[in-house]
């Protein structure tokens, strides 16, 4: 094909001029950050958790507390250094277990305090049915009330804008200093109580009852007071309780055997053995792991309504992603100019730029930028003529310029292929087959073709001549790094589906470039819902993100439904997570955080169970070596005395809980890989490590305790 082309030297041509500055984010604590001072600050809460009503929620710690209480009575009756040392460290074990949960809960206190400052009582301008305005406290508002909010005033409650548009400062909630636009109608009508209107006046229909607002729920979740145990967490608690019962029965049966052998065991020693054998470590850390998982989401400005949603994110098998704004930059950009035969690249570029000067859409500005990046600004085509610009509108789907001068009139048009070809025919021109071929080529490549044409009418020559000049190739620019992200998701075993309203041909081209596994083109709300149900019927958990009312059914059906904070109230109510930054790519991070939560729980469970091996070699020989000297062979650590061996095991059992609190809060580092690889890593690092570390720790404690009178 004989066609002149103009292609950019850079892969992607940005829009004209600098974009808006990246909004500054307020100071935030890095996710997983831990300070030893948090231990001290959380001690009062840990002491309050000695309440039996709280301990009963953690059966493992409840057993330790009952054992400590029993040993305290025995130590009071027969006080010895050994007895009181055991008693002290049993109570410390319970304290450290409570401390793990208290530290996890305390990490959100500062953020909750700042949110409470936002969630203060305000005066609302409620508008009655007769149109009269009255001043009422925000706590007196009810769903359905209509309020007016002017510039400088605080939005008194959650609701939807039903009239007007305004710039709103949401930095107190999202941390973003840049204001956002909220307007009636569409998918950006929702406003949150406590945010501030910066310009204009809006009328808001209240949707939340007092005490049930978005901020109220966020404060409760940040503090952990509303956190419900997840199904996996409940199942693991049942397993831990079962193991505790098994070890309890095993230890209880030891005493009759010891009596039969003529060497009854001290109850203190039996309790110490039980505490060391039951899964104390994971039992103490389990709640902290769950709270920390939700905290990591909050640190990334994602509010999860429940721990179940975070947990489900870790098991997601299918991820639904919108194309525009998620996979692509959101605005199509001019990629190249394709001229028909007989039209030079410079001629097409000059005409395309002139026809785009009155087009204020991002696509129109990108055409100007493409031409100017190739030096096409030396001479404007309207020089010496009177220019009458034709602005782009959604109705005409064209923009252009009419150049009127002494020599006649020249009209240049640029717009959608169907619209401009119709303009050519209306003005008596013919659409060349070459132009149709160029349009098809661009469409097949997944781009959007814009046609450039002109009509030249010299003075006194009637209608003049009309001809097509060429095609502008608009391209959906895939965000940098998206292919790598999808490769990571594929390594996790997650199938990605791009959901778009584009035609199938365009959708497939974008999907191939981005590396998406599958495509749902020309998607309607019903199509999304059907796809989610099909995936779930196949046994897969599904995650998706949406912001509009039409996304609400799919968000409610998805196992992980992430609604954007800029979206409608219906979308936010339907989803089980809300992204305060309204960043569509955040869905990928949410999945990774969910997987990190599950991996952390599995790794620490493995470490806790593996810990028991060293304690067998410490306590069992100490208990029975005098009756069965052959058991001395099990004393591989060569612990100095039976008392030192028992105390060393009990002390290590307590200290390891505190040592693992930072890991429980930060989470085990997640690397996208297969399940078999993750299992191998857990077994090597936390299985073998869980066996070796206690041997070293108990031996070091024994060396110290050897010098303590009454123990060594």
XYZ file of C-alpha atoms in Angstrom:
712
model
C 0.000 0.000 0.000
C 1.388 3.401 -0.947
C 0.742 5.395 2.200
C 2.764 7.997 4.004
C 3.099 7.547 7.758
C 4.109 9.584 10.754
C 5.056 7.585 13.835
C 6.436 8.853 17.133
C 9.990 8.066 18.039
C 9.001 7.352 21.640
C 6.768 4.373 22.390
C 4.046 6.449 24.009
C 3.371 10.128 23.461
C 2.059 11.901 26.505
C -0.758 14.404 26.449
C 0.110 18.055 26.002
C 1.524 19.971 28.872
C 2.229 18.786 32.374
C -0.520 16.816 34.066
C -1.825 17.550 37.512
C 0.706 17.277 40.255
C 0.691 14.052 42.221
C -1.209 14.769 45.403
C 0.800 14.839 48.556
C -0.030 12.133 51.006
C -0.182 12.705 54.710
C 2.231 10.869 56.985
C 1.367 7.239 57.419
C 2.926 4.423 59.367
C 4.491 1.922 57.021
C 2.593 -1.306 56.891
C 4.110 -3.811 59.227
C 6.275 -1.249 61.042
C 7.027 -2.288 64.632
C 8.593 -0.459 67.540
C 9.546 -2.040 70.889
C 7.810 0.924 72.517
C 4.551 -0.553 71.273
C 5.075 -3.439 73.695
C 5.267 -1.089 76.670
C 2.334 1.019 75.468
C 0.187 -2.090 75.039
C 0.949 -3.624 78.464
C -2.151 -2.135 80.201
C -4.387 -3.628 77.504
C -2.592 -6.966 77.826
C -3.254 -6.994 81.586
C -6.954 -6.232 81.028
C -7.153 -9.248 78.730
C -6.595 -11.542 81.752
C -10.369 -11.336 82.109
C -11.635 -14.955 81.801
C -14.366 -13.716 79.440
C -11.626 -12.734 77.033
C -9.366 -15.728 77.627
C -12.163 -18.155 76.836
C -11.952 -16.955 73.206
C -8.394 -18.375 73.079
C -8.565 -21.909 74.503
C -4.789 -22.399 74.470
C -4.144 -19.344 76.656
C -7.079 -20.290 78.876
C -5.427 -23.649 79.610
C -2.131 -21.897 80.405
C -3.936 -19.475 82.741
C -5.715 -22.298 84.581
C -2.415 -24.140 84.916
C -0.725 -20.992 86.224
C -3.508 -20.526 88.769
C -3.145 -24.136 89.947
C 0.632 -23.802 90.218
C 0.261 -20.555 92.166
C -1.741 -22.414 94.830
C 0.868 -25.186 94.969
C 3.701 -22.667 95.253
C 1.930 -20.909 98.125
C 1.646 -24.238 99.941
C 5.222 -25.353 99.240
C 7.296 -22.281 98.290
C 10.568 -22.949 96.474
C 12.651 -20.983 93.979
C 11.843 -23.562 91.321
C 8.094 -23.427 92.008
C 7.848 -19.654 91.979
C 9.993 -19.434 88.844
C 7.624 -21.808 87.041
C 4.597 -19.853 88.302
C 6.059 -16.504 87.235
C 6.843 -17.666 83.720
C 3.471 -19.321 83.269
C 1.748 -16.015 84.032
C 4.249 -14.233 81.779
C 3.309 -16.661 78.979
C -0.336 -15.613 79.318
C 0.721 -11.953 79.453
C 2.822 -12.281 76.290
C -0.038 -14.027 74.517
C -2.369 -11.168 75.444
C 0.339 -8.685 74.506
C 0.514 -9.961 70.919
C -3.172 -9.184 70.382
C -2.970 -5.891 72.307
C -0.075 -4.643 70.167
C -1.932 -5.565 66.961
C -5.050 -3.745 68.151
C -3.091 -0.751 69.401
C -1.500 -0.055 66.015
C -4.731 1.515 64.776
C -5.333 3.752 67.804
C -3.614 6.838 66.390
C -5.460 6.540 63.085
C -8.750 5.991 64.925
C -8.119 9.098 67.031
C -7.596 11.222 63.932
C -10.767 9.813 62.405
C -12.722 10.602 65.559
C -11.562 14.192 65.229
C -13.126 14.196 61.762
C -16.260 12.450 62.998
C -17.294 15.256 65.308
C -20.725 16.791 65.750
C -21.523 19.428 63.113
C -24.459 21.662 62.329
C -26.468 20.592 59.298
C -28.651 22.798 57.075
C -31.590 20.459 56.644
C -34.147 21.368 53.954
C -37.727 20.475 54.726
C -40.450 19.334 52.312
C -41.620 22.937 52.005
C -38.156 24.092 50.969
C -37.438 25.854 54.254
C -34.015 25.461 55.814
C -33.429 24.613 59.479
C -30.299 24.159 61.584
C -30.018 20.693 63.197
C -27.129 18.714 64.742
C -25.642 16.086 62.433
C -26.581 13.381 64.949
C -30.225 14.251 64.322
C -30.099 13.441 60.607
C -31.883 10.376 59.281
C -31.725 8.528 55.934
C -33.642 10.479 53.314
C -32.989 13.916 54.833
C -31.906 16.587 52.356
C -29.127 18.955 53.468
C -27.367 21.886 51.824
C -23.583 22.213 52.126
C -21.786 25.348 50.935
C -18.103 26.145 50.447
C -16.174 25.966 53.713
C -18.761 23.751 55.420
C -18.378 20.153 56.560
C -20.553 17.430 55.049
C -22.692 16.368 58.048
C -23.204 12.726 57.047
C -22.795 10.086 54.367
C -24.982 10.637 51.343
C -25.344 11.230 47.620
C -25.210 14.574 45.831
C -28.617 15.126 44.255
C -28.108 18.692 43.081
C -25.049 20.714 42.070
C -21.322 19.979 41.868
C -18.477 20.963 44.167
C -14.823 20.407 44.944
C -14.468 18.377 48.150
C -11.470 17.945 50.446
C -11.307 14.273 51.528
C -7.755 14.369 52.912
C -8.901 13.664 56.482
C -10.111 10.257 55.303
C -7.968 9.282 52.329
C -4.735 11.140 53.150
C -4.806 12.797 49.716
C -4.418 16.569 49.755
C -5.790 17.077 46.236
C -9.544 17.847 46.236
C -11.991 15.740 44.257
C -15.115 16.662 42.323
C -18.473 15.417 43.568
C -21.562 16.022 41.434
C -25.119 14.846 41.073
C -25.785 11.903 38.806
C -23.222 9.451 37.501
C -20.779 7.418 39.547
C -19.113 10.240 41.504
C -22.028 11.436 43.571
C -21.225 9.839 46.936
C -19.882 12.065 49.741
C -18.606 11.058 53.176
C -19.474 12.731 56.447
C -16.585 14.760 57.860
C -15.215 15.882 54.491
C -15.136 19.589 53.614
C -16.692 21.337 50.623
C -14.180 23.756 49.087
C -16.232 25.408 46.358
C -19.813 25.952 45.239
C -22.831 24.472 47.000
C -24.339 21.015 46.802
C -27.447 19.338 48.143
C -26.934 15.929 49.682
C -29.441 13.169 50.375
C -28.373 11.458 53.631
C -28.054 7.654 53.349
C -26.597 6.581 56.749
C -28.060 6.531 60.244
C -26.133 8.131 63.147
C -23.464 5.738 64.378
C -23.564 3.717 61.151
C -21.675 6.043 58.854
C -18.644 5.110 56.789
C -16.382 6.781 59.372
C -18.040 4.989 62.281
C -17.476 1.638 60.614
C -13.923 2.554 59.712
C -13.089 3.567 63.302
C -14.519 0.299 64.642
C -12.553 -1.769 62.142
C -9.311 0.154 62.676
C -9.502 -0.463 66.420
C -10.318 -4.114 65.882
C -13.443 -3.956 68.022
C -15.650 -5.083 65.147
C -13.297 -7.730 63.777
C -14.996 -11.093 63.447
C -12.987 -14.290 63.338
C -12.726 -15.674 59.825
C -13.779 -19.238 58.898
C -10.159 -20.366 58.519
C -9.255 -18.752 61.815
C -12.169 -20.465 63.539
C -11.153 -23.803 62.003
C -7.557 -23.333 63.147
C -8.749 -22.424 66.648
C -10.756 -25.658 66.733
C -7.660 -27.580 65.640
C -5.537 -25.903 68.333
C -8.189 -26.638 70.954
C -8.257 -30.277 69.842
C -4.464 -30.564 70.057
C -4.583 -28.960 73.501
C -7.159 -31.515 74.647
C -5.062 -34.384 73.273
C -1.929 -33.167 75.092
C -3.946 -32.549 78.246
C -5.164 -36.158 78.255
C -1.656 -37.406 77.521
C -0.127 -35.438 80.412
C -2.885 -36.431 82.823
C -2.248 -40.126 82.091
C 1.441 -39.708 82.920
C 0.780 -39.356 86.644
C -0.857 -42.793 87.101
C 2.061 -44.341 85.215
C 4.530 -42.435 87.375
C 2.745 -43.548 90.548
C 2.790 -47.139 89.309
C 6.545 -46.858 88.746
C 6.988 -45.500 92.276
C 8.057 -41.982 91.211
C 4.965 -39.689 91.244
C 5.569 -36.407 89.415
C 5.253 -32.948 90.837
C 2.090 -31.297 89.474
C 4.194 -28.208 88.711
C 6.313 -30.274 86.360
C 3.265 -31.788 84.665
C 1.744 -28.342 84.102
C 5.061 -27.094 82.698
C 5.141 -30.076 80.343
C 1.575 -29.414 79.199
C 2.223 -25.702 78.544
C 5.327 -26.494 76.526
C 3.632 -29.176 74.443
C 0.376 -27.431 73.510
C 0.576 -25.003 70.536
C 1.031 -21.936 72.753
C 2.943 -19.868 70.192
C 0.436 -19.939 67.343
C -2.469 -19.829 69.822
C -1.113 -16.556 71.196
C -0.304 -15.055 67.795
C -3.331 -16.187 65.789
C -5.544 -13.200 66.573
C -2.654 -10.764 66.047
C -1.997 -12.220 62.579
C -5.616 -11.615 61.542
C -5.717 -8.078 62.931
C -2.378 -7.243 61.291
C -3.692 -8.444 57.920
C -6.546 -5.942 58.085
C -4.105 -3.300 59.322
C -1.881 -3.799 56.277
C -4.895 -3.101 54.077
C -5.753 0.038 56.069
C -2.147 1.227 55.732
C -2.711 1.022 51.975
C -5.962 2.973 52.281
C -8.259 -0.008 51.803
C -11.080 -0.556 54.276
C -12.165 -4.187 54.659
C -15.578 -4.731 56.194
C -14.450 -8.045 57.666
C -11.461 -10.328 58.045
C -13.338 -12.829 55.885
C -12.834 -10.558 52.865
C -9.069 -10.277 53.505
C -8.820 -14.033 53.872
C -10.852 -14.635 50.725
C -8.478 -12.342 48.806
C -5.680 -14.793 49.559
C -7.637 -17.644 47.964
C -8.848 -15.762 44.873
C -8.647 -17.830 41.699
C -10.149 -15.369 39.197
C -9.570 -11.634 39.022
C -11.908 -9.363 37.024
C -10.277 -6.109 35.930
C -11.751 -3.197 34.022
C -9.757 -2.119 30.980
C -10.037 1.661 31.087
C -8.096 3.184 33.956
C -6.964 -0.189 35.264
C -5.046 -1.898 32.490
C -4.781 1.147 30.239
C -4.088 4.765 31.162
C -7.738 5.617 30.597
C -7.302 8.108 27.758
C -6.513 6.977 24.232
C -3.525 8.736 22.713
C -2.499 9.483 19.167
C 0.036 6.856 18.177
C 0.666 7.447 14.459
C -0.703 9.174 11.361
C -1.415 7.100 8.257
C -1.846 9.054 5.027
C -3.617 7.874 1.870
C -1.781 7.802 -1.451
C -0.763 11.236 -2.675
C -0.856 12.881 0.778
C 2.505 13.644 2.346
C 3.217 13.079 6.025
C 3.705 16.816 6.573
C 0.420 17.656 4.847
C -1.539 15.159 6.929
C 0.168 16.266 10.148
C -0.610 19.944 9.537
C -4.260 19.208 8.764
C -4.648 16.861 11.758
C -3.209 19.461 14.124
C -5.403 22.249 12.747
C -8.542 20.107 13.064
C -7.628 19.183 16.669
C -6.965 22.679 18.056
C -10.642 23.046 19.033
C -10.843 19.502 20.445
C -10.376 19.732 24.223
C -10.687 15.995 24.808
C -7.530 14.105 25.871
C -7.537 12.378 22.493
C -7.650 15.694 20.638
C -4.822 17.158 22.711
C -2.721 14.044 22.102
C -2.983 14.623 18.326
C -1.582 18.126 18.752
C 1.206 16.768 20.951
C 2.108 14.046 18.440
C 2.411 16.543 15.586
C 4.330 19.098 17.651
C 6.757 16.422 18.863
C 7.770 16.027 15.203
C 8.266 19.732 14.546
C 4.883 20.397 12.982
C 4.401 23.833 14.556
C 6.492 26.021 12.285
C 3.488 27.372 10.423
C -0.174 27.223 11.368
C -2.383 26.424 8.357
C -4.648 29.361 9.195
C -1.931 31.942 8.652
C -3.202 34.677 6.342
C -6.738 33.388 6.558
C -9.619 33.844 8.961
C -9.997 30.701 11.044
C -13.390 29.545 12.247
C -12.851 26.662 14.661
C -15.392 23.860 15.047
C -15.308 22.430 18.573
C -15.704 18.731 19.230
C -19.063 17.635 20.648
C -20.437 14.243 21.606
C -23.284 14.802 19.120
C -21.205 15.588 16.037
C -18.206 13.428 17.042
C -16.047 15.766 14.935
C -13.846 18.803 15.336
C -12.223 20.995 12.745
C -11.470 24.419 11.349
C -12.790 26.502 8.445
C -10.126 28.693 6.784
C -11.647 31.580 4.892
C -9.425 33.764 2.753
C -9.217 35.696 -0.506
C -8.593 32.502 -2.443
C -11.655 30.661 -1.183
C -12.661 28.395 1.661
C -10.948 25.311 3.092
C -12.752 23.109 5.613
C -10.783 20.481 7.583
C -12.541 17.847 9.685
C -11.275 15.159 12.048
C -13.428 12.646 13.886
C -14.890 9.163 14.144
C -14.537 7.162 10.955
C -18.262 6.722 10.372
C -18.965 10.411 11.005
C -16.243 11.833 8.762
C -16.883 9.404 5.904
C -20.551 10.429 6.053
C -19.399 14.092 5.908
C -17.313 13.282 2.832
C -20.265 11.703 1.028
C -22.650 14.475 2.076
C -20.337 17.023 0.435
C -20.162 15.053 -2.800
C -16.904 13.208 -2.244
C -15.921 9.565 -2.571
C -14.446 7.417 0.194
C -11.401 5.661 -1.273
C -10.926 1.942 -0.654
C -7.479 2.731 0.692
C -9.014 4.783 3.544
C -11.362 1.929 4.421
C -8.389 -0.432 4.498
C -6.472 1.905 6.848
C -9.492 2.130 9.176
C -9.740 -1.671 9.257
C -6.001 -2.009 9.923
C -6.147 0.293 12.930
C -9.259 -1.422 14.299
C -7.721 -4.866 13.896
C -4.674 -3.723 15.871
C -6.987 -2.774 18.737
C -6.807 0.954 18.101
C -9.427 3.604 17.381
C -9.277 5.196 13.895
C -10.015 8.903 13.421
C -10.382 10.069 9.830
C -9.025 13.412 8.578
C -10.630 14.971 5.495
C -10.878 18.377 3.783
C -13.126 20.295 1.416
C -11.557 22.998 -0.722
C -13.856 25.494 -2.454
C -12.040 28.209 -4.452
C -13.933 31.448 -5.019
C -16.643 31.008 -7.629
C -16.311 27.222 -8.016
C -19.472 26.053 -6.211
C -19.245 23.084 -3.846
C -15.543 22.512 -4.441
C -13.677 19.214 -4.002
C -13.660 16.850 -1.060
C -10.943 14.307 -0.306
C -9.810 12.057 2.526
C -6.326 12.792 3.837
C -5.677 9.846 6.131
C -6.232 8.186 9.483
C -5.094 8.997 12.998
C -4.351 5.847 15.011
C -5.563 6.330 18.596
C -4.148 3.726 20.899
C -5.209 2.574 24.354
C -1.870 2.845 26.130
C -1.276 -0.061 28.475
C 0.128 1.086 31.804
C 3.844 0.415 32.299
C 4.571 -2.821 34.126
C 1.115 -4.358 33.609
C 2.459 -7.413 31.791
C 4.858 -8.072 34.662
C 1.972 -7.751 37.145
C -0.130 -10.226 35.233
C 2.841 -12.594 35.064
C 3.034 -12.388 38.864
C -0.676 -13.128 39.177
C -0.309 -16.078 36.820
C 2.526 -17.371 38.988
C 0.112 -17.203 41.942
C -2.307 -19.400 40.001
C -4.780 -16.552 39.415
C -6.666 -16.257 36.128
C -7.170 -12.660 34.976
C -10.145 -11.495 32.941
C -10.312 -8.056 31.336
C -13.852 -6.647 31.350
C -14.589 -3.946 28.790
C -17.357 -2.436 26.723
C -15.079 -2.419 23.653
C -15.739 -4.598 20.642
C -14.131 -8.063 20.797
C -11.450 -7.265 18.225
C -10.176 -4.219 20.100
C -10.473 -5.997 23.441
C -8.396 -8.971 22.268
C -5.644 -6.719 20.962
C -5.345 -4.851 24.282
C -5.491 -8.113 26.235
C -2.681 -9.595 24.146
C -0.493 -6.543 24.699
C -1.145 -6.466 28.456
C -0.814 -10.220 28.954
C -4.343 -10.832 30.286
C -5.567 -14.430 30.286
C -9.104 -13.853 29.041
C -11.482 -11.118 27.837
C -15.132 -10.261 28.386
C -15.951 -7.766 25.613
C -19.052 -5.631 25.150
C -19.832 -6.419 28.776
C -23.110 -5.476 30.407
C -23.839 -5.635 34.172
C -25.669 -8.922 33.558
C -22.657 -10.312 31.706
C -20.368 -9.528 34.654
C -22.744 -11.188 37.094
C -23.064 -14.290 34.914
C -19.299 -14.582 34.561
C -18.773 -14.381 38.331
C -21.401 -17.058 38.942
C -19.833 -19.340 36.323
C -16.404 -19.016 37.943
C -17.827 -19.661 41.415
C -19.735 -22.688 40.145
C -16.352 -24.051 39.059
C -15.065 -23.792 42.631
C -13.050 -20.585 42.236
C -13.186 -17.470 44.394
C -13.650 -14.273 42.373
C -12.455 -10.717 43.005
C -13.540 -7.612 41.126
C -13.537 -3.841 41.447
C -16.265 -1.381 40.508
C -17.517 2.120 41.197
C -20.933 2.460 39.603
C -24.427 1.500 40.612
C -24.465 -0.905 37.656
C -21.468 -2.694 39.268
C -23.334 -3.274 42.556
C -24.825 -6.702 41.667
C -21.444 -8.059 40.583
C -19.670 -6.551 43.607
C -22.184 -8.203 45.915
C -21.808 -11.554 44.142
C -17.977 -11.518 44.086
C -16.117 -13.112 46.990
C -13.921 -10.008 47.128
C -15.793 -6.940 45.906
C -13.724 -3.755 46.052
C -15.682 -0.526 45.623
C -13.893 2.720 44.857
C -14.435 5.556 47.318
C -15.331 7.860 44.420
C -18.122 5.500 43.471
C -21.790 5.500 44.334
C -23.230 4.583 47.712
C -24.802 1.497 46.129
C -21.390 0.247 44.989
C -19.786 0.859 48.395
C -22.615 -0.897 50.200
C -22.466 -3.881 47.845
C -18.718 -4.499 48.121
C -16.902 -5.899 51.142
C -13.929 -3.571 50.707
C -13.610 0.139 49.889
C -10.479 1.596 48.280
C -10.133 5.117 49.665
C -7.632 6.058 46.933
C -9.974 4.852 44.165
C -7.017 3.212 42.432
C -8.248 0.357 40.218
C -4.852 -1.400 40.256
C -5.091 -1.707 44.063
C -6.955 -4.981 43.516
C -3.649 -6.690 42.753
C -2.143 -5.468 46.042
C -5.219 -6.658 47.943
C -4.761 -10.177 46.572
C -1.096 -10.157 47.585
C -1.945 -8.972 51.118
C -4.555 -11.732 51.429
C -2.029 -14.338 50.352
C 0.534 -12.913 52.762
C -1.990 -13.289 55.597
C -2.570 -16.965 54.799
C 1.141 -17.657 54.361
C 2.001 -15.943 57.654
C -0.596 -17.988 59.504
C 0.669 -21.218 57.928
C 4.337 -20.403 58.528
C 3.893 -19.575 62.212
C 1.683 -22.632 62.735
C 4.472 -24.767 61.255
C 7.058 -23.058 63.470
C 4.896 -23.491 66.592
C 4.355 -27.215 66.072
C 8.012 -27.805 65.158
C 9.020 -26.081 68.410
C 7.679 -29.011 70.425
C 10.441 -31.355 69.258
C 13.159 -29.629 71.318
C 10.889 -29.453 74.365
C 10.448 -33.243 74.306
C 14.214 -33.601 74.540
C 14.332 -31.094 77.400
C 11.443 -32.016 79.703
C 10.849 -35.760 79.244
C 14.397 -36.791 80.269
C 14.227 -34.348 83.206
C 10.980 -35.930 84.441
C 11.875 -39.615 84.225
C 15.659 -39.910 84.175
C 15.830 -40.901 87.848
C 13.307 -43.700 87.274
C 14.558 -44.715 83.847
C 18.276 -43.791 83.550
C 18.194 -44.910 79.925
C 16.311 -41.690 79.099
C 19.523 -39.753 79.738
C 20.337 -40.550 76.105
C 17.534 -38.155 75.103
C 19.287 -35.292 76.882
C 21.091 -34.356 73.651
C 21.408 -30.730 74.788
C 23.265 -31.853 77.929
C 21.148 -29.667 80.166
C 22.685 -29.328 83.608
C 19.832 -30.308 85.976
C 16.223 -31.479 85.647
C 15.028 -28.217 87.221
C 17.114 -26.125 84.829
C 15.837 -28.137 81.851
C 12.188 -27.623 82.797
C 12.544 -23.901 83.569
C 14.557 -23.313 80.369
C 11.794 -24.873 78.271
C 9.077 -22.831 80.000
C 11.038 -19.561 79.666
C 11.801 -20.192 75.977
C 8.133 -21.020 75.378
C 7.193 -17.554 76.669
C 9.995 -15.562 75.056
C 9.406 -16.970 71.573
C 5.918 -15.396 71.569
C 7.362 -11.892 72.009
C 10.126 -12.629 69.511
C 7.560 -13.522 66.843
C 5.209 -10.550 67.396
C 7.076 -8.348 64.836
C 6.859 -11.131 62.237
C 3.149 -11.651 62.945
C 2.516 -7.919 62.450
C 4.781 -7.450 59.440
C 3.813 -10.735 57.803
C 5.966 -13.335 56.111
C 7.310 -11.975 52.865
C 5.246 -13.185 49.946
C 6.789 -14.127 46.614
C 4.536 -15.046 43.688
C 5.211 -18.736 43.154
C 3.442 -22.067 43.080
C 1.896 -23.809 46.067
C 4.511 -26.595 46.031
C 7.351 -24.059 46.163
C 5.692 -22.178 49.030
C 5.224 -25.424 50.956
C 8.884 -26.364 50.501
C 10.021 -22.943 51.692
C 7.772 -23.088 54.751
C 8.990 -26.547 55.678
C 12.643 -25.584 55.301
C 12.555 -22.134 56.931
C 9.825 -22.540 59.548
C 9.769 -26.321 59.904
C 13.479 -27.080 60.193
C 14.035 -23.615 61.726
C 11.308 -24.324 64.255
C 13.178 -27.464 65.291
C 16.695 -25.996 65.465
C 16.009 -22.604 67.087
C 14.548 -24.044 70.340
C 17.542 -26.357 70.761
C 19.866 -23.344 70.700
C 17.554 -21.147 72.792
C 16.911 -23.715 75.528
C 20.617 -24.540 75.779
C 21.555 -20.852 76.182
C 18.909 -20.392 78.875
C 20.183 -23.485 80.660
C 23.708 -22.037 80.746
C 22.308 -18.905 82.425
C 19.974 -20.698 84.838
C 22.760 -23.038 85.969
C 24.010 -20.186 88.153
C 20.623 -19.503 89.793
C 20.380 -21.052 93.286
C 17.536 -23.522 93.596
C 17.439 -24.202 89.859
C 20.976 -24.871 88.632
